[in-house]
Structures are given as structure tokens and as C-alpha cells.
Amino acid sequence: MSRRKLPRELALPRRTLLRGMLGGTALALGLPVLEAMLDSHGSALADGRALPRRFLTWMWGNGCRVEHWVPKQTGPDFELSKELAPLAKVKSRISVLTGFHNKIAGRRGHHDGMAALFSGHPFVELDPMGAPYASKFGGKSIDQVAADLLAEDTLYKSLQLGVTKRQLKNQGPTLETMSHRGPDQPLFAEHDPQKLYDKLFAAYMPPSGNDDPNGTLRFRALDTVLDDLHRLEARVGASDKLRLLHYTESVFEVQKQILAIPPSCNVVKKPGKLDYNPDGSEPLAEIHAVMSKLVAIAFSCDLTRVASVMFTAPSGGQQFPELTPAAFPGFPDAADYSHADHHNVSHVNAAYEQTFIHESVIRCMQSFAVLLELLAATPDGLGDLLEQTCVLAGSDVTEGWVHSENDFPIVVAGGAGGRLRQDVGHYRSTDGESLSNIGLAMLRAVAPEPALVTSYGSDSGGYLGYTETPCAPLLV
Amino acid sequence: MLAWPGFAVPPLRTFLAASLALCMASVAACAEDPAAPGDPDLVTLSTPAAAPLRRLLGRQYTRSVGYLLGDAARDAADPPEDSELNGFASIAASQLSMTAELVARYESSARAVAKAAVSDATRLTELVDCDPSKAGDAACYRSFVARLGRLAFRRPLATVEVDRYTNLAFEAALVHGTFESGLELVITSMLQAPSFLFQVELGEPAPGRSGVRALTGYELASRLSFLVLERTPSAELLDAAEKGELASPAEVRAWADELLHDPEARTAARSFFTELLVLDDLTSIAKDPALFPEFSPELAASMREETLSLVDHVLWDSEAPLTELVSRDTTYIDDSLASLYGAPEPPVAWQETSLAKKQGRRGVLTHASILARQAHAQSTSATYRGLFVMERFLCRTMPPPPPDVVTELPPSSAAPTLRDRLAVHEANPVCRACHETADTIGLALENFDAIGRWRKTENGAVIDASGDIAGLGSFADSAELATVLSESPELPHCLLRQMFRHATGHIEEKAEMRAIDAVFRSWQKKGLSYPALVRELAASDLFRHVGVHDGAPPDEVSP
């Protein structure tokens, strides 16, 4: 394989400058977000390009209760179901999609859903010789396809955020994260809002002491890493060559981050520490609210254009401590599941347990609403961030107690810069349409040019994730 | 599976019977070539799998930094968290690649380590053996680069590499005007290099064998040191490699023994068993505070310490058979565990203690650590516990539940004990095929609740912990289950496979099974102790060789 050397001048984003050219002077902070980059009308960037589009995936674990999720009417005038009711304030900005089929299902509950909803590629099973089961994604997740389309100019290609830490870590990357560059590159989420903050704003902090303020030496150290990679590449077999290629690309990306000067941005205060509650539960809503703000800022400042948020985990043991028996007046003898593992309760097919699951879905949608309302309240150009964003939200199963895999709960939100229709309301597919069609529509909506995306997903071993047919009603 | 006439020692026959039972249960899993080589001597020659590049585990990285650059540097190390595949971090380390996030993390860790290292004059003086004011900066940088590079990369550096790192040192010295800044940048750079971060096991041609390559002395030294000490090999071990003193099985066995006598071998073994027994995250698991008010991260830490204390004693006190991990009738507790177990407080924490016989506590399976970890937040799980024993001690697995299966169990009002509730698994052939063994093992541990407290009844009904597992035997309670498991050759055979998986970063392939069985027989002859396991595995043909990668260059480019 020939040496893939980054042609430095060309590879650096148009908007960014080498720090060295400014001699490491402090950045101008406090400018209104993006204003410096807009043209005089505020409707496009100063260099004539369109305002950036953003892409966001969001999930909660263990599904919904279909009877309380699916709206009774279709079309724009549908009434929000009980589980969708928290989205009332953004109802005119969302589409509820039901009736879609998972065409790669049938191997392993939760894994099937994660792979179908967030990649369209059948996942890769690793189940040899009596070792514990594990699986990896079969290809790029949808957010990473979007990142390749959107992110060449930004400091970070994408962000991965996780709210609950009570997730399964022994079944492989498929259940651990929504974001995958490919089978050998799962992108694990940041769970600590403070660390997320540090990552976003590190480049805005004045360098400490005499520690290589221009990043030149750090860059040079990574050059020797590339030299070492290059020597190694000549000696290894095909599969390791591919891994080293991904390694090399990752080094390029970090080199770019070191030398890039990030765009002007309002640096906010660092959030406080948020971790487990003393009772062992997690402040899910609080953590999510802080992370939502950071996502809105990161989008608004154009630090990144792509993010994934795992609110609660597939097959996860998240707890909902506010759901004590007192929250269920209809069940006088209710067991206390406020500190039970969610996945375990989801499997009990009894009236109270499933009512508990129903209430937990409402809690998840309340948090999702916080994020959408925040994006809708954040100005971006002449409109708001939600108008520029394409949001895909869903869960890893339809109903947890049977691991059912068709009719997944899915919400699409935002306008994708005028490409995504927001007057669809509730769209119910009745002909067994593939989930992948939704993914393809989202990518066409968010791409710089829709024609850049002609297909999505793949087929493998009789599992059919490939599509060339976008879900047309979503597109303008 | 592994029968060839006149070769199996008696205990292995028992194991074969067990394997046969397994085969009948799962025909597909056993559809492999049963042919044996004609010459029994060839049995020890292996057909090893090719070894992918394997990223150092977090703990291997940190311990290596400590060995290379001292304690202050070690404390500054901040490697990324390990992922896990098929039960081991080392398998994920062999399959996953780098991401920008990981590269950035290694970069910031390397800078922090380098900064700490240059402020620790003691260690630095050992690595910089010349006075730059006399010998000149260039000569000093060169010797430092060669010395640190050999230890960090586990091989001598090529001249072109020495040149490159020396030039880098000068670049930093020009910017900052100090000799140390050059050292700092060399450290920063080397600790991010794939030659440090990855175990490279490409081997060299093995005379007279095709499709097989022998690990070079340096590669073997690394594989051995990262297994036994979880760090980069010492200068002495690298010297031995350089002199060709790791060429014969006897030499490798002797070096394995040498490393086992290093106190760091105990820390390393603790890490391996923490991983094998799934105790890493014990202090952050969830338990319902209303049901288990005594459960806390501190109690969980004591639970883990009990198990690791038993591991220490079984491994190192008397070189006992590893099966005693499961069968020991004594344990090691502190006051908080005494209270949990209803035992008198020990005069001194973590001294050997006997617990009340009626509780049936024997070995790690009856430790609160494993019992609590393999349970739900509010209740026990016979399936979790049973599957844990199957996967970790028997190397058996369980297929997934079929799609759309209703996993509903009856309420406890109708079925007071978990055995009553799991009767649906027993009654439904779809469930029973897979759940039978796991549930039977798990139900034998039902006298211990979701945090490991002993109980005689559940919802007022007496718990029946008896069972019978095809190929293993029958038992009346948890203590007898421990005996049955520890007497089965399937258990140590599986422990060997687990260590092999961890050591090589892959699940053993079918073509490797014969060689694994050969290691197993020699380990059995040596008494099944941990040190014997390490020595026999390390000296084996399988450990010292690798297969050939698809698409590998025909002849090696010189390093």
C-alpha cells in the first residue's frame, strides 16, 4: 500500500488557519455565534456556501408499548399518543413513523434493532467455540455516513454522548454504542458532561506554561507515529493493513485538530459534576439536559455537525427512581421497581410491569423533548438550529417483553435545512417497508447534494438491509 | 473430538465422556475433523492461528510506563478504557482498530507521562547514561533513544529510527532551549508509536514447517512478559532474547519460572482473574437500596477482595490445583463480609476463615462478589449465574432466545421459589434445550440472595438447590456442585483455554485444539497449579508459534 501522506496545506479546512500564522494569539471570544461567518443577509455563510446542516441520532433502550405509542390517526392532524405527548411543543417539527419492518432481524434481540435502526448493515456475529456471545456492526453507522458528508470542515467529525452508564458491556460494540466508523472502529460515548465540556472547549483555553502553544511539536510527534505505522504496514497481512489504514486516518484527524483554530464561539461555564446518585441510580434527566446544551452549543458554534446520544441503553439496567409505587395509583399492591434494572422489568408481561415500562417511555420522551425544544430555541442564521438539523430517534426493540422487531418506535425531527418535510405528522407504512428507507431519506436530506447518496445499508447472509428507495413522504 | 488410541490419560477419558455428552446436545458445534495424526509425537506440534496486531490493555500500558519511566510517570498515565469481545479485553484489542478519540487519548497520556518522567531525575539518569556537556547532545540523545526505544518497542531500533527520534529531540531542544525538552518529546513520541502500543507477533520462518512461523526471541519475550507481568519485558529478558536464549521449550519454561517469582506476577494474576470472574465493575453495579440497604461500593470492594484473596492463596501459597478456586472450604473476610455472611468478625481482616457448613459455601462461586454480580438489582438470576459458570469455567455457551419468544415467568404469588418460576423453561422444549444446564447450575446457588446473603427459604418456601447435569454429575446443594465442578477435567481444561485466549487475543481455533489438549496433559502431570499452567503454556509449541496472515508479504522487510 502506498504511503498516504496528508498534504497538509490542502487537507486543512478552508476556514481554519494554522495557529503558527497567528503566533498563538488568543482567540476572539464572545462573538455572537456564527455571526462572523454569515453574509450580510444572515442566510448563508460569508463565502456563499449554504448554512451547515446537522445530523443527530438519539435513542432510548428496551422499546415502547405499541398501544400507547402509535397515534390513532395518520397525517399532519394526528393526535399525540400518551407516550408521544411530551413532544407537544415541537409537534409541528416532528414526524412519527410506524409500520416499518426490520429486514435484518432474526438473530439476536436488541442487536437486530441497533444494527437496523442505526446502520442498515447486518451485524457481525462473533460466537466461536463456547466463548461468550458478542457482535460488531457490519458497516458504518448512519451518523458516521452523515459525518463523512458534512464534517470535513469541523474541529470534531462527530460527538458520541451517553447518558446512562448502566449498559451491557459484555456483548460487543453493537449494544455499547450507536456510532461505528466500521466493524473495527466503534466510537464509544462520553458519559461525563465535564469531560465533554473539556473536549469541546479545550481549544479555547489558553495553553498552560511554555507547553508547545502552537502545537507544532505535538504535530511532529504524531509524524513519527505515521512513520512507524508506515514501516509496520509493509510487514502485516491484509486485515491488519486495513486496521492500520484506519489508524492512519485517525492520526490525520488528530493532527488536524491540533493545528486547527476553532471557530469563534461563546464559551459557557463548565457544568458541575454529575454521576451516580447516592442510592445508586443516575440523574438521567439532569445529565441529559446538560449534554443537550453542550450539543446545541457545539452545533451552533460549528465545532461539529454530527452527534449521537444514547439516553438509555439497549438491554440496559437503567433505573427510573421517580417511578415509585406512588406514581401508580391504579395499582395498590404495586412492587417497587424504582431501583430495578429496566431491561429485567421490560420482560415481565403483566399489567403493572408494562405500565411501569410505559411510564418510563414517557420519561424518555420528556428528555427527548428537552433536546428538541432547545434546538428549536437556538438561533441559527435566520432560523433556528432544529430547522438545520436532521434528527432520527428510536429504540432497539419494539416491545421489550417479546423482543419484537417490526413497527419500531421512530421519530424524525427537524428540517435538514429545508429538505425534510415537517408536515407529515404520523406516517404509517402499510406494505412492510424497510427501516433502511428511513435512513436513506435522512441521508439524502442532510447531504450537501441529495444525489450524493444513492443507497444505504447492505445485504449479507440473507439479511437484507440494502436499499435504493428512500422513504419519499419525508422528503421535500 | 480428541480421541486417538492409547493416548488419553484416565482423567481425560472422563473429560471425553463429558465432551461426548456435549456433542450430542449440540451436534453442529462438534462437526469437526476427528482425524488424529499417525505419530503421537507430532501431536505437540501445533497449527497456530495468525496473530493480529494487539493493542496493549490499559493495565499493560500503565505497568509498562512504570517500568520504563518510574512511578511518577506511571501515575500520570491515562490510557483509554479497554473494550471487551467474547469475554476478554485482549480479544477486542486484537480486532478493533484505532479511532481519533483513542489516538487523542494516547497523545494526551503520552504528554502527561513525558512531563512527569523528565521531572523524575532518578529514573531519567538511569536512561541517560552520559553527560551532554561532555559527550555532546547528539551522542546523548542517540544513546537515550536506543536505550528507551529497545525497552519500549521490545526490539532494537533500526538506525533510521534512532536518527528520526534524535532529530525530533533536537527540534524540541531548539524550541525550548533545554536538553530535557528533547528527552520529553522523544518519550511523548515513542509512547504513541504503534511499536509501543501494539504487540507485533509476525514471527520468522520455522524450519521445516509450512504455514507456521516461529515467534522471534523478542516477540516471545514480549508475549511472555505481557502475560505473566502485564508489562514490557525487562532489559534482562530482552538480553536473553537477543542472545537466542529463548530458543528451546526448556529455556522458555525457565524464564517463565523466573518471571513468576517477580512480585509483579501476583498483581498481574489478580488482574487476569478479575477479568475472568467479571469483577471489574462490581463496585458500580446497582442494587435496590430498599431491599439491600447494606450494599455499597465499599462492601462491593470487600466482596472483590475476598475473591482475590482466595485467588492469591490458591495461586501462590502452595501451588494448589487451580480447581481449588471452586472447591476451597475456607475463605478470607473482613468485618463487613462477616456481617453479610452471619459469621463472627475475624480477629484480623483477610485471614483464612471457615464459614458455617450449613451455608454450603465453597469456593468463588459462593462468594458474595460473583453471586451479587451475576444477579439483578432486585433478585437473583439462575440464568445469569448458570451461564457465568458455563462460560467462564466450562467454556460452554448458550444460544440466544428465539425471536419473539415470550420471556414471561409466573408471579411469585403462584410460584414462590425461582425453581418453581423457572419450571416454564423446563416444561417448554424450546426453552429447555438451552436453559437446562444454566438453570440447573444457577438454581444450585439459590440459597444465596442477590447480594450473596444465605437464605433457607424464598417467599416462605424451602429452597431446593439440588440438581443433575449430564456429563458432570448430581449434587444436593452448592457445596456439592462445587465438588462436582472441581472434579471434572472440563473445568481446568477450560481455565487453560481462558488463559490461552487472554494470552493470545483470540478464541482457540479448531486446528489449535489438539495442541491445547497436549498442553492440558502436561499441565495435568504437573499438578494443575497456576505456575505450572504458565510454565507449560509458555513452553508449548502453540505459544511459541503463529500462523501466517492472508496477504502477508512473502518475505519480511527488515525491521
Coordinates of C-alpha atoms in Angstrom, one line a residue, chain A residues 105-109 112 125-136 156 158 160 166 168-173 176 181 183-188 190 195 199 208 210-213 216-229 231-247 249-251 253-254 257-258 276 279-280 317 319 336-341 343-350 400-405, chain B residues 32 51-55 81 83-87 92-101 103-107 111 115 153 155 158 160-161 164-165 168 171-172 175-176 184-185 188-190 192-198 200 202-203 219 278 284-290 373 375-379 384 390-392 395-409 497-498 501 507-510 513 549-553 556-559:
Chain A
A105 CA -33.9 -9.2 12.2
G106 CA -34.0 -12.7 13.4
R107 CA -30.7 -13.4 15.1
R108 CA -30.5 -11.7 18.4
G109 CA -32.9 -9.3 20.2
D112 CA -31.0 -6.7 15.5
E125 CA -21.6 -12.2 15.0
L126 CA -18.6 -13.4 17.0
D127 CA -19.6 -16.6 18.6
P128 CA -16.8 -19.1 18.3
M129 CA -16.0 -22.2 20.4
G130 CA -18.1 -21.7 23.6
A131 CA -16.9 -18.2 24.2
P132 CA -19.4 -15.5 25.3
Y133 CA -21.5 -14.1 22.5
A134 CA -20.6 -10.8 21.1
S135 CA -21.3 -8.8 17.9
K136 CA -20.0 -5.8 16.0
Y156 CA -14.7 17.3 15.5
S158 CA -18.8 13.8 15.3
Q160 CA -20.9 10.5 20.9
R166 CA -25.8 1.0 33.2
L168 CA -24.3 -4.1 28.8
K169 CA -20.6 -4.3 28.1
N170 CA -20.2 -8.0 27.5
Q171 CA -22.0 -8.4 24.2
G172 CA -19.7 -6.4 22.0
P173 CA -19.9 -2.9 20.4
E176 CA -22.4 -0.5 23.5
R181 CA -16.9 4.0 11.7
P183 CA -16.7 -3.1 12.3
D184 CA -13.3 -2.4 13.8
Q185 CA -14.0 1.2 14.9
P186 CA -16.8 1.5 17.4
L187 CA -16.9 5.1 18.7
F188 CA -17.6 4.9 22.4
E190 CA -18.6 10.2 26.6
K195 CA -15.2 15.7 30.1
K199 CA -13.2 18.2 24.9
S208 CA -0.6 26.3 30.0
N210 CA 5.5 27.0 27.8
D211 CA 3.9 23.9 26.6
D212 CA 4.1 24.0 22.8
P213 CA 1.5 26.7 22.3
T216 CA 4.0 22.2 16.3
L217 CA 5.9 19.7 18.3
R218 CA 2.8 17.7 19.1
F219 CA 2.2 17.5 15.4
R220 CA 5.7 16.4 14.8
A221 CA 5.4 13.6 17.4
L222 CA 2.4 12.3 15.5
D223 CA 4.5 12.4 12.3
T224 CA 6.8 9.9 13.9
V225 CA 3.8 7.8 14.7
L226 CA 2.9 7.9 11.0
D227 CA 6.5 6.8 10.1
D228 CA 6.2 3.9 12.5
L229 CA 2.8 3.0 11.0
R231 CA 7.0 0.7 8.5
L232 CA 4.6 -1.7 10.1
E233 CA 2.2 -1.6 7.3
A234 CA 4.7 -3.2 5.0
R235 CA 5.0 -6.2 7.2
V236 CA 1.4 -7.2 8.0
G237 CA -1.4 -9.2 6.3
A238 CA -4.5 -7.8 4.7
S239 CA -6.7 -7.5 7.7
D240 CA -4.1 -5.7 9.8
K241 CA -3.3 -3.4 6.8
L242 CA -6.9 -2.3 6.9
R243 CA -6.7 -1.7 10.7
L244 CA -3.6 0.3 10.2
L245 CA -5.2 2.4 7.5
H246 CA -8.0 3.3 9.9
Y247 CA -5.3 4.1 12.5
E249 CA -6.8 8.2 9.2
S250 CA -7.3 8.7 12.9
V251 CA -3.8 10.2 13.3
E253 CA -7.7 13.6 12.2
V254 CA -6.0 14.4 15.5
Q257 CA -7.4 19.1 15.4
I258 CA -4.1 20.1 16.9
Y276 CA -24.4 8.2 40.3
D279 CA -28.9 5.5 46.1
G280 CA -27.1 4.0 43.1
G317 CA -30.1 -1.7 33.5
Q319 CA -33.3 2.9 36.7
D336 CA -41.3 -1.1 43.9
Y337 CA -39.4 -1.0 40.6
S338 CA -37.9 2.4 41.1
H339 CA -34.4 0.8 41.6
A340 CA -34.9 -2.3 39.4
D341 CA -33.0 -2.8 36.2
H343 CA -34.4 -4.4 31.0
N344 CA -35.4 -7.0 33.6
V345 CA -38.8 -5.3 34.2
S346 CA -39.4 -4.9 30.5
H347 CA -39.5 -8.7 30.2
V348 CA -42.4 -9.2 32.6
N349 CA -45.7 -9.3 30.7
A350 CA -48.0 -8.3 33.4
G400 CA -39.2 -5.3 25.2
W401 CA -41.1 -8.2 26.6
V402 CA -41.1 -10.1 23.3
H403 CA -38.1 -8.6 21.7
S404 CA -40.5 -7.8 18.8
E405 CA -38.7 -6.2 15.8
Chain B
E32 CA -15.1 -31.1 13.2
A51 CA -1.7 -13.3 15.5
P52 CA -3.3 -9.9 14.6
L53 CA -1.7 -6.7 15.9
R54 CA -2.8 -6.5 19.5
R55 CA -3.1 -3.2 21.3
E81 CA -10.7 2.2 28.8
S83 CA -13.3 -2.8 25.3
E84 CA -14.2 -6.5 25.5
L85 CA -15.1 -9.1 22.9
N86 CA -16.0 -12.7 23.6
G87 CA -15.2 -12.3 27.3
A92 CA -11.1 -6.8 21.4
A93 CA -7.5 -5.4 21.4
S94 CA -6.8 -7.8 18.5
Q95 CA -9.8 -7.0 16.5
L96 CA -10.6 -3.3 16.9
S97 CA -8.6 -0.5 15.4
M98 CA -7.8 3.0 16.5
T99 CA -10.2 5.9 16.3
A100 CA -9.4 9.6 16.5
E101 CA -10.7 9.5 20.1
V103 CA -5.3 8.5 19.2
A104 CA -6.1 11.8 21.0
R105 CA -6.3 10.0 24.4
Y106 CA -2.9 8.3 23.9
E107 CA -1.5 11.6 22.8
R111 CA 2.4 14.1 27.0
K115 CA 6.2 15.6 31.6
F153 CA 9.4 -1.3 21.4
R155 CA 13.3 -4.8 20.0
A158 CA 16.9 0.4 13.3
V160 CA 16.9 5.2 10.7
E161 CA 14.6 5.1 13.7
R164 CA 14.5 10.1 13.4
Y165 CA 13.9 10.3 17.2
L168 CA 12.9 15.1 17.0
E171 CA 13.6 20.0 17.2
A172 CA 12.2 20.3 20.8
V175 CA 12.2 25.4 20.5
H176 CA 12.6 25.2 24.3
E184 CA 10.4 14.8 26.8
L185 CA 9.4 14.9 23.2
T188 CA 5.9 11.6 24.1
S189 CA 6.6 10.3 20.6
M190 CA 7.6 6.8 21.5
Q192 CA 2.3 6.9 21.0
A193 CA 4.1 4.7 18.5
P194 CA 2.4 1.6 17.2
S195 CA 5.6 -0.2 18.0
F196 CA 4.9 0.5 21.7
L197 CA 1.1 0.4 21.7
F198 CA 0.8 -2.9 19.7
V200 CA 3.6 -7.3 16.9
L202 CA 4.7 -11.8 12.9
G203 CA 7.3 -14.4 13.6
E219 CA 8.3 -11.3 20.2
V278 CA -16.1 -10.4 35.8
S284 CA -20.6 0.3 40.4
I285 CA -23.4 -2.3 39.9
A286 CA -26.9 -1.4 41.0
K287 CA -28.7 -3.0 43.9
D288 CA -32.1 -1.8 45.2
P289 CA -31.3 0.2 48.4
A290 CA -34.7 -0.7 49.8
R373 CA -22.5 -9.5 40.1
A375 CA -27.8 -11.2 39.7
H376 CA -30.4 -8.5 39.1
A377 CA -30.7 -5.3 41.1
Q378 CA -33.7 -6.7 43.0
S379 CA -33.5 -10.5 42.6
Y384 CA -27.0 -15.3 34.8
M390 CA -20.8 -22.4 31.8
E391 CA -18.9 -19.6 30.0
R392 CA -16.2 -18.9 32.5
C395 CA -16.3 -23.0 28.1
R396 CA -19.8 -23.8 27.1
T397 CA -22.2 -21.3 25.7
M398 CA -25.9 -20.8 25.3
P399 CA -27.7 -19.8 22.0
P400 CA -29.9 -16.7 22.0
P401 CA -33.6 -17.0 22.8
P402 CA -35.6 -17.4 19.6
P403 CA -37.1 -14.1 18.2
D404 CA -40.4 -13.2 19.6
V405 CA -40.2 -15.6 22.5
V406 CA -42.2 -14.5 25.5
T407 CA -39.8 -14.5 28.4
E408 CA -42.5 -14.1 30.9
L409 CA -42.3 -16.0 34.2
R497 CA -8.4 -22.2 27.3
Q498 CA -9.3 -19.0 29.0
R501 CA -7.5 -16.7 24.9
I507 CA -10.6 -17.7 20.7
E508 CA -8.8 -21.0 20.1
E509 CA -9.5 -22.3 16.7
K510 CA -10.4 -25.9 15.9
M513 CA -7.4 -27.8 19.9
H549 CA -1.7 -14.0 7.7
D550 CA -3.6 -13.8 4.5
G551 CA -1.9 -11.3 2.3
A552 CA 1.2 -11.1 4.3
P553 CA 4.3 -10.1 2.4
E556 CA 9.8 -9.8 5.7
V557 CA 11.0 -6.3 5.2
S558 CA 13.9 -5.9 7.6
P559 CA 12.7 -4.1 10.8

